[in-house]
Coordinates of C-alpha atoms and ligand atoms in Angstrom, one line a residue:
V1 CA 25.8 -10.5 1.6
T2 CA 22.2 -9.4 1.6
S3 CA 20.4 -10.9 4.8
T4 CA 17.4 -12.6 3.7
T5 CA 14.1 -14.3 5.2
S6 CA 12.8 -17.7 4.4
V7 CA 10.1 -16.5 2.4
L8 CA 11.9 -14.1 0.6
S9 CA 14.6 -16.4 -0.2
N10 CA 12.1 -19.1 -1.6
L11 CA 10.7 -16.5 -4.1
Q12 CA 11.0 -17.6 -7.8
A13 CA 10.7 -14.0 -8.8
P14 CA 12.1 -11.4 -6.4
I15 CA 8.5 -9.6 -6.4
V16 CA 6.1 -9.0 -3.6
L17 CA 2.4 -7.9 -4.7
A18 CA 1.7 -4.7 -2.5
P19 CA -1.2 -4.9 -0.6
M20 CA -4.0 -2.6 -1.8
A21 CA -6.9 -2.0 0.5
G22 CA -10.0 -0.3 -0.8
G23 CA -10.9 -2.7 -3.9
P24 CA -7.8 -3.4 -5.8
S25 CA -6.6 -6.3 -3.8
T26 CA -8.5 -9.5 -4.4
P27 CA -7.7 -13.1 -3.5
A28 CA -7.6 -13.7 -7.4
L29 CA -4.8 -11.2 -7.6
A30 CA -2.7 -12.4 -4.9
A31 CA -3.1 -16.0 -6.5
A32 CA -2.1 -14.8 -9.8
V33 CA 1.1 -13.1 -8.8
G34 CA 1.9 -16.5 -6.4
R35 CA 1.6 -18.6 -9.9
G36 CA 4.0 -16.0 -11.6
G37 CA 6.7 -16.9 -8.8
G38 CA 6.1 -13.7 -6.7
L39 CA 4.5 -13.3 -3.0
G40 CA 0.9 -12.6 -3.3
F41 CA -0.7 -10.1 -0.4
L42 CA -3.8 -9.8 0.9
A43 CA -4.9 -6.3 2.4
A44 CA -6.6 -6.3 5.4
G45 CA -7.3 -2.6 5.6
Y46 CA -10.9 -1.5 5.9
L47 CA -12.0 -5.2 5.8
S48 CA -14.0 -6.8 8.7
P49 CA -12.3 -9.7 10.4
E50 CA -14.7 -12.2 8.9
R51 CA -14.0 -10.6 5.5
L52 CA -10.4 -11.1 5.9
G53 CA -10.9 -14.7 7.2
Q54 CA -13.0 -15.5 3.9
D55 CA -10.2 -13.8 1.6
I56 CA -7.6 -15.9 3.2
A57 CA -9.7 -19.1 2.8
T58 CA -10.5 -18.3 -0.7
L59 CA -6.8 -17.9 -1.4
R60 CA -5.8 -20.9 0.0
S61 CA -8.8 -22.6 -2.3
L62 CA -7.0 -21.1 -5.3
D63 CA -4.0 -23.5 -4.3
Q64 CA -1.7 -20.8 -2.8
Q65 CA -0.5 -21.4 1.0
I66 CA 2.6 -18.7 1.1
F67 CA 1.2 -15.3 0.8
G68 CA 1.1 -12.4 3.2
V69 CA -1.4 -10.1 4.9
N70 CA -1.0 -6.8 5.5
V71 CA -2.6 -4.7 8.6
F72 CA -2.8 -1.0 9.3
V73 CA -1.4 -0.1 12.9
A74 CA -4.0 1.6 14.6
G75 CA -2.3 4.7 15.9
G76 CA -2.3 8.2 17.0
H77 CA -5.2 9.5 18.6
A78 CA -8.8 11.1 17.6
A79 CA -8.4 14.4 15.9
D80 CA -10.1 17.8 16.9
P81 CA -13.9 17.5 16.0
A82 CA -13.6 21.2 15.0
D83 CA -11.2 20.5 12.2
V84 CA -13.2 17.6 11.0
E85 CA -16.5 19.5 11.0
A86 CA -14.9 22.4 9.2
Y87 CA -13.7 20.1 6.4
A88 CA -17.4 18.4 6.4
Q89 CA -18.9 21.9 5.7
R90 CA -16.4 22.5 2.8
L91 CA -17.4 18.9 1.3
G92 CA -21.1 19.6 1.4
G93 CA -21.2 20.9 -2.0
I94 CA -19.7 17.6 -3.4
A95 CA -21.6 15.3 -1.2
E96 CA -24.9 17.3 -2.7
R97 CA -24.0 17.0 -6.1
A98 CA -23.3 13.3 -5.6
G99 CA -26.8 13.1 -3.9
V100 CA -25.3 11.4 -0.9
R101 CA -24.9 12.1 2.7
L102 CA -21.6 12.5 4.3
G103 CA -20.2 9.6 6.6
E104 CA -19.8 9.7 10.3
P105 CA -16.5 10.6 10.8
R106 CA -15.6 8.2 13.7
F107 CA -12.1 7.4 15.4
D108 CA -11.8 3.7 15.0
D109 CA -8.7 1.2 15.1
D110 CA -9.9 -0.6 11.9
A111 CA -10.5 -3.9 14.3
F112 CA -6.5 -4.3 14.9
A113 CA -7.1 -6.5 17.9
E114 CA -9.6 -8.9 16.2
K115 CA -7.4 -9.1 12.8
I116 CA -4.2 -9.7 15.1
E117 CA -6.2 -12.7 16.7
L118 CA -7.4 -14.1 13.7
L119 CA -3.6 -14.2 12.1
C120 CA -2.6 -15.7 15.4
V121 CA -5.1 -18.6 15.2
D122 CA -5.0 -19.1 11.3
P123 CA -1.5 -18.1 10.7
V124 CA 0.0 -16.8 7.4
A125 CA 3.5 -16.9 5.9
V126 CA 4.2 -13.0 6.4
V127 CA 2.1 -10.3 8.3
S128 CA 3.2 -6.8 7.4
F129 CA 2.2 -3.6 8.7
T130 CA 1.9 0.0 7.7
F131 CA 1.1 3.3 9.2
G132 CA 3.3 2.7 12.2
A133 CA 4.9 0.3 14.7
P134 CA 2.7 -2.5 16.0
P135 CA 2.9 -3.2 19.9
R136 CA 5.6 -5.5 20.5
A137 CA 3.0 -8.2 22.0
S138 CA 1.6 -8.3 18.6
V139 CA 4.9 -9.0 16.7
E140 CA 5.8 -11.5 19.7
A141 CA 2.6 -13.2 19.0
L142 CA 2.7 -13.6 15.3
H143 CA 6.3 -14.9 15.8
A144 CA 5.1 -17.3 18.2
A145 CA 2.4 -18.4 15.7
G146 CA 5.0 -19.0 12.8
S147 CA 4.7 -16.0 10.9
E148 CA 7.3 -13.5 9.6
V149 CA 6.8 -9.8 10.4
W150 CA 7.9 -7.0 8.1
L151 CA 7.3 -3.5 9.1
T152 CA 7.0 -0.8 6.2
V153 CA 9.5 2.3 7.2
T154 CA 10.0 5.5 5.3
S155 CA 12.9 6.7 6.7
P156 CA 16.2 5.6 8.5
A157 CA 14.5 6.5 12.1
E158 CA 11.9 4.2 11.3
A159 CA 13.8 1.6 10.3
I160 CA 15.5 1.5 13.6
M161 CA 12.5 1.8 15.5
A162 CA 11.1 -1.4 13.3
A163 CA 14.7 -3.3 13.9
E164 CA 14.2 -2.9 17.5
L165 CA 10.8 -4.3 17.3
G166 CA 12.0 -7.5 16.0
A167 CA 10.8 -7.0 12.3
D168 CA 12.0 -10.2 10.0
A169 CA 12.4 -7.8 7.3
L170 CA 11.5 -4.0 6.3
I171 CA 9.5 -2.6 3.4
V172 CA 11.3 0.6 2.6
Q173 CA 8.5 2.5 1.0
G174 CA 9.8 5.7 -1.5
L175 CA 7.9 8.9 -1.9
E176 CA 7.1 7.5 -5.4
A177 CA 4.9 5.2 -4.1
G178 CA 1.1 5.0 -4.8
G179 CA -1.6 4.9 -1.9
H180 CA -0.7 6.1 1.6
R181 CA 2.5 6.9 3.0
G182 CA 3.6 4.5 5.6
V183 CA 4.9 7.1 8.0
F184 CA 4.6 6.3 11.7
I185 CA 3.5 9.9 12.0
D186 CA 1.8 11.7 9.6
D187 CA 3.2 15.4 10.2
D188 CA 5.4 17.7 8.2
A189 CA 8.4 16.7 10.2
Q190 CA 9.0 13.4 8.2
P191 CA 11.7 13.4 5.7
E192 CA 10.3 13.0 2.1
L193 CA 13.0 10.5 0.7
S194 CA 12.9 8.8 -2.8
L195 CA 13.0 5.2 -2.9
L196 CA 16.8 5.1 -3.7
A197 CA 17.6 7.7 -1.0
A198 CA 15.9 5.9 1.4
L199 CA 17.3 2.2 0.5
Q200 CA 20.7 3.7 1.1
L201 CA 20.0 5.4 4.1
V202 CA 18.0 2.6 5.7
R203 CA 20.9 0.0 4.6
A204 CA 23.5 2.0 6.4
M205 CA 21.6 1.8 9.7
V206 CA 20.0 -1.8 9.8
D207 CA 21.2 -5.1 8.4
L208 CA 17.7 -6.7 7.8
P209 CA 16.3 -7.8 4.4
L210 CA 14.5 -4.8 2.6
V211 CA 11.8 -5.0 0.1
A212 CA 11.8 -2.1 -2.2
A213 CA 8.3 0.2 -2.7
G214 CA 7.8 2.9 -5.0
A215 CA 7.2 3.5 -8.8
I216 CA 8.6 0.1 -9.7
A217 CA 7.0 -0.6 -13.1
T218 CA 9.3 -2.2 -15.2
G219 CA 12.0 -5.1 -15.0
A220 CA 14.8 -2.5 -15.1
A221 CA 13.7 -0.5 -12.3
L222 CA 13.2 -3.7 -10.3
G223 CA 16.6 -4.7 -11.0
A224 CA 18.1 -1.4 -10.1
T225 CA 16.4 -2.0 -6.4
L226 CA 17.9 -5.1 -6.4
V227 CA 21.2 -3.8 -7.1
A228 CA 20.8 -1.1 -4.6
G229 CA 20.4 -3.9 -1.7
A230 CA 17.0 -4.9 -1.9
S231 CA 15.8 -8.7 -1.7
A232 CA 12.7 -7.9 -3.6
G233 CA 10.5 -5.1 -5.0
Q234 CA 6.9 -4.7 -3.4
V235 CA 5.0 -3.5 -6.7
G236 CA 1.5 -2.0 -6.4
T237 CA 0.3 0.5 -9.2
A238 CA 1.8 -1.7 -12.1
Y239 CA -0.8 -4.6 -11.2
L240 CA -3.8 -2.1 -11.0
R241 CA -4.9 -2.6 -14.5
S242 CA -4.3 -6.6 -14.2
F243 CA -7.4 -8.8 -15.0
E244 CA -7.6 -10.0 -11.5
A245 CA -7.3 -6.6 -9.8
G246 CA -10.6 -5.2 -8.2
T247 CA -9.8 -1.6 -9.6
A248 CA -12.8 0.6 -10.1
E249 CA -12.8 1.4 -13.9
A250 CA -12.5 5.4 -13.5
H251 CA -9.5 4.5 -11.5
S252 CA -8.1 2.3 -14.0
D253 CA -8.5 4.6 -16.9
A254 CA -6.8 7.4 -14.7
I255 CA -3.8 4.8 -14.4
A256 CA -3.7 4.1 -18.2
S257 CA -3.6 8.3 -18.8
E258 CA -0.7 10.7 -18.3
R259 CA -2.2 12.4 -15.4
T260 CA -0.1 13.7 -12.7
T261 CA 0.2 12.2 -9.4
V262 CA -0.1 14.5 -6.1
L263 CA 0.3 13.7 -2.4
T264 CA -3.0 14.6 -0.8
R265 CA -4.8 14.3 2.6
A266 CA -8.3 15.3 0.7
F267 CA -9.7 11.7 0.7
S268 CA -8.8 10.2 4.1
G269 CA -7.1 12.6 6.2
R270 CA -3.7 10.8 6.0
L271 CA -1.1 11.6 3.3
A272 CA -1.6 9.4 0.1
R273 CA 0.0 9.7 -3.6
G274 CA -2.9 9.7 -5.9
I275 CA -3.8 11.3 -9.4
A276 CA -4.8 14.4 -9.1
N277 CA -8.7 15.2 -9.8
R278 CA -11.0 18.5 -8.9
W279 CA -11.4 17.0 -5.4
H280 CA -8.0 17.3 -4.6
E281 CA -7.5 20.7 -6.7
Q282 CA -10.5 22.4 -4.5
H283 CA -10.0 20.7 -1.0
G284 CA -6.5 19.4 -0.8
A285 CA -5.0 22.4 0.4
Y286 CA -6.9 22.6 3.6
A287 CA -7.9 18.8 4.4
P288 CA -7.0 18.1 8.1
R289 CA -4.8 15.4 9.3
A290 CA -7.6 13.5 10.8
Y291 CA -7.4 10.0 9.7
P292 CA -9.8 7.9 10.0
E293 CA -12.4 10.3 10.4
V294 CA -12.1 12.0 7.0
N295 CA -11.8 8.6 5.4
H296 CA -15.1 7.6 7.0
L297 CA -16.7 11.3 6.2
T298 CA -15.8 10.9 2.3
A299 CA -16.6 7.2 2.0
P300 CA -20.2 7.8 0.7
I301 CA -18.8 10.2 -2.0
R302 CA -16.1 7.9 -3.0
A303 CA -18.7 5.0 -3.2
H304 CA -21.1 6.9 -5.2
G305 CA -17.9 8.1 -7.7
R306 CA -17.0 4.3 -8.2
K307 CA -20.5 3.4 -9.0
V308 CA -21.3 6.0 -11.6
G309 CA -17.5 6.2 -12.9
D310 CA -16.9 10.0 -11.8
S311 CA -13.0 10.3 -11.7
D312 CA -13.4 13.6 -9.6
L313 CA -15.3 11.8 -6.9
I314 CA -12.8 9.0 -5.9
N315 CA -9.4 8.6 -4.6
M316 CA -7.2 7.3 -7.4
W317 CA -4.0 5.9 -5.4
A318 CA -1.1 5.6 -7.8
G319 CA 2.6 5.5 -7.9
Q320 CA 4.5 8.0 -9.9
A321 CA 5.3 5.5 -13.1
H322 CA 1.4 4.5 -13.2
Q323 CA 1.0 5.0 -17.3
L324 CA 3.2 2.1 -17.3
A325 CA 0.9 -0.3 -16.2
E326 CA -0.2 -2.8 -18.3
E327 CA -3.8 -4.4 -18.9
R328 CA -2.8 -8.2 -18.9
S329 CA -2.6 -11.1 -16.3
A330 CA -1.1 -10.6 -13.0
E331 CA 0.8 -13.6 -13.6
E332 CA 2.3 -12.4 -16.9
I333 CA 3.1 -8.9 -15.1
T334 CA 5.1 -11.0 -12.7
V335 CA 6.8 -13.4 -14.9
K336 CA 7.7 -10.3 -17.3
L337 CA 9.2 -8.2 -14.5
A338 CA 11.3 -10.8 -13.2
S339 CA 12.8 -12.0 -16.6
E340 CA 13.1 -8.4 -17.7
A341 CA 15.1 -7.8 -14.4
R342 CA 17.2 -10.6 -14.8
A343 CA 18.1 -9.6 -18.2
A344 CA 18.8 -5.8 -17.7
V345 CA 21.2 -7.0 -14.5
S346 CA 23.1 -9.4 -16.9
A347 CA 23.5 -7.0 -19.3
L348 CA 24.7 -4.5 -16.8
A349 CA 27.2 -7.1 -15.7
A350 CA 28.4 -7.7 -19.0
R351 CA 28.9 -4.1 -19.6
L352 CA 30.7 -3.5 -16.7
R353 CA 33.2 -6.1 -17.5
A354 CA 33.6 -5.0 -21.0
S355 CA 34.7 -1.7 -19.6
Ligands
FMN414 C1 -4.2 1.3 -4.8 C2 -3.3 1.3 -3.6 C3 -3.9 0.8 -2.5 C4 -2.8 0.5 -1.5 N1 -3.1 0.1 -0.1 C5 -2.3 -0.4 0.6 C6 -2.5 -0.9 2.0 O1 -3.7 -1.3 2.1 N2 -1.4 -1.1 2.8 C7 -0.1 -0.9 2.3 O2 0.7 -1.3 3.2 N3 -0.1 -0.1 1.4 C8 -0.9 0.2 0.5 N4 -0.5 0.9 -0.7 C9 1.1 1.1 -0.9 C10 1.7 0.1 -1.7 O3 2.2 -0.9 -0.3 C11 3.0 0.3 -2.0 O4 4.0 1.1 -1.1 C12 3.1 1.0 -3.4 O5 2.3 0.6 -4.0 C13 4.4 1.1 -4.0 O6 4.3 2.2 -5.0 P1 3.7 1.8 -6.5 O7 2.4 1.6 -6.4 O8 4.4 2.8 -7.5 O9 4.0 0.5 -6.8 C14 -1.4 1.0 -1.7 C15 -1.0 1.4 -2.8 C16 -1.9 1.6 -4.1 C17 -1.6 2.1 -5.2

């Protein structure tokens, strides 16, 4: 028997929209996934607390009351300024060609405390975290406010830490996933587990409900993760071309192409999977581990790239199955994924009975 949470057990479709900070996540996208029977999600990352509050209000006004908000865990420590400065020197040419100045490479915590406070005053059904373990006090405050707390993990060791913190569910992110790796510590010592390996290893260590994330783009793949013990799949890239996503046009075009994905620190200073472009090819090899400094440093170039539609100047986060993403409403994508997963699992059951 797989354990569950009240939010997970009430989903009509076993699908959680991945929070996608930096533009793709919109209240309209979360509402559309909710209408399709899945769990809508907002990404608090990079937003001001005021803007987060507005997005929550907008989503509620779209008749959605059960949804999640994802928060980045402020962690680590400031990078060595010399490393950041050396990278800034290397990026000078790109900035010059784009006609912009590099951003100020400051270290900050993305307004962590203010966002938690807002979520305690105005609670939502689920608060998920990525990039590490939040302070125990934050988990307790969110629980007291009535929210479920889900933590993103990429390995059994992180899963054990998350369970000890009192997580209600774990989002298990495989190496296939688009966007930043959710690793607690962004170094080379982390195991690079693909989704199926991670699900099995985490399940062997903890009893919590699991949400599977990484390259789920078809109902069959969603069904496979459910067979492997997940309560739901968290789907990101498959929604990037939906009508309601705020994906930049050049990014959306690259998603539809056969272009390959890579893990890179070139854009943000933290390891993330995105579609390879010239920026990564020229600068990925020596981009420092310096998040969020490098993210701030490169922001003006990326904003310019999005504006002019230059795919060599933007971070195009994408999971490994990106070319299967469909250009249609997110509600339809949700309904189709769920019904195809049901069909795939029943066909499998019938096949196993017959053999
Ligand atoms: C464009 C994009 C932005 C993302 N932003 C976030 C985020 O803000 N917070 C987070 O926890 N995960 C983020 N992720 C990772 C997703 O939560 C999830 O692990 C991933 O989308 C699953 O793999 P898939 O994209 O192949 O479906 C992002 C992924 C993408 C593609």
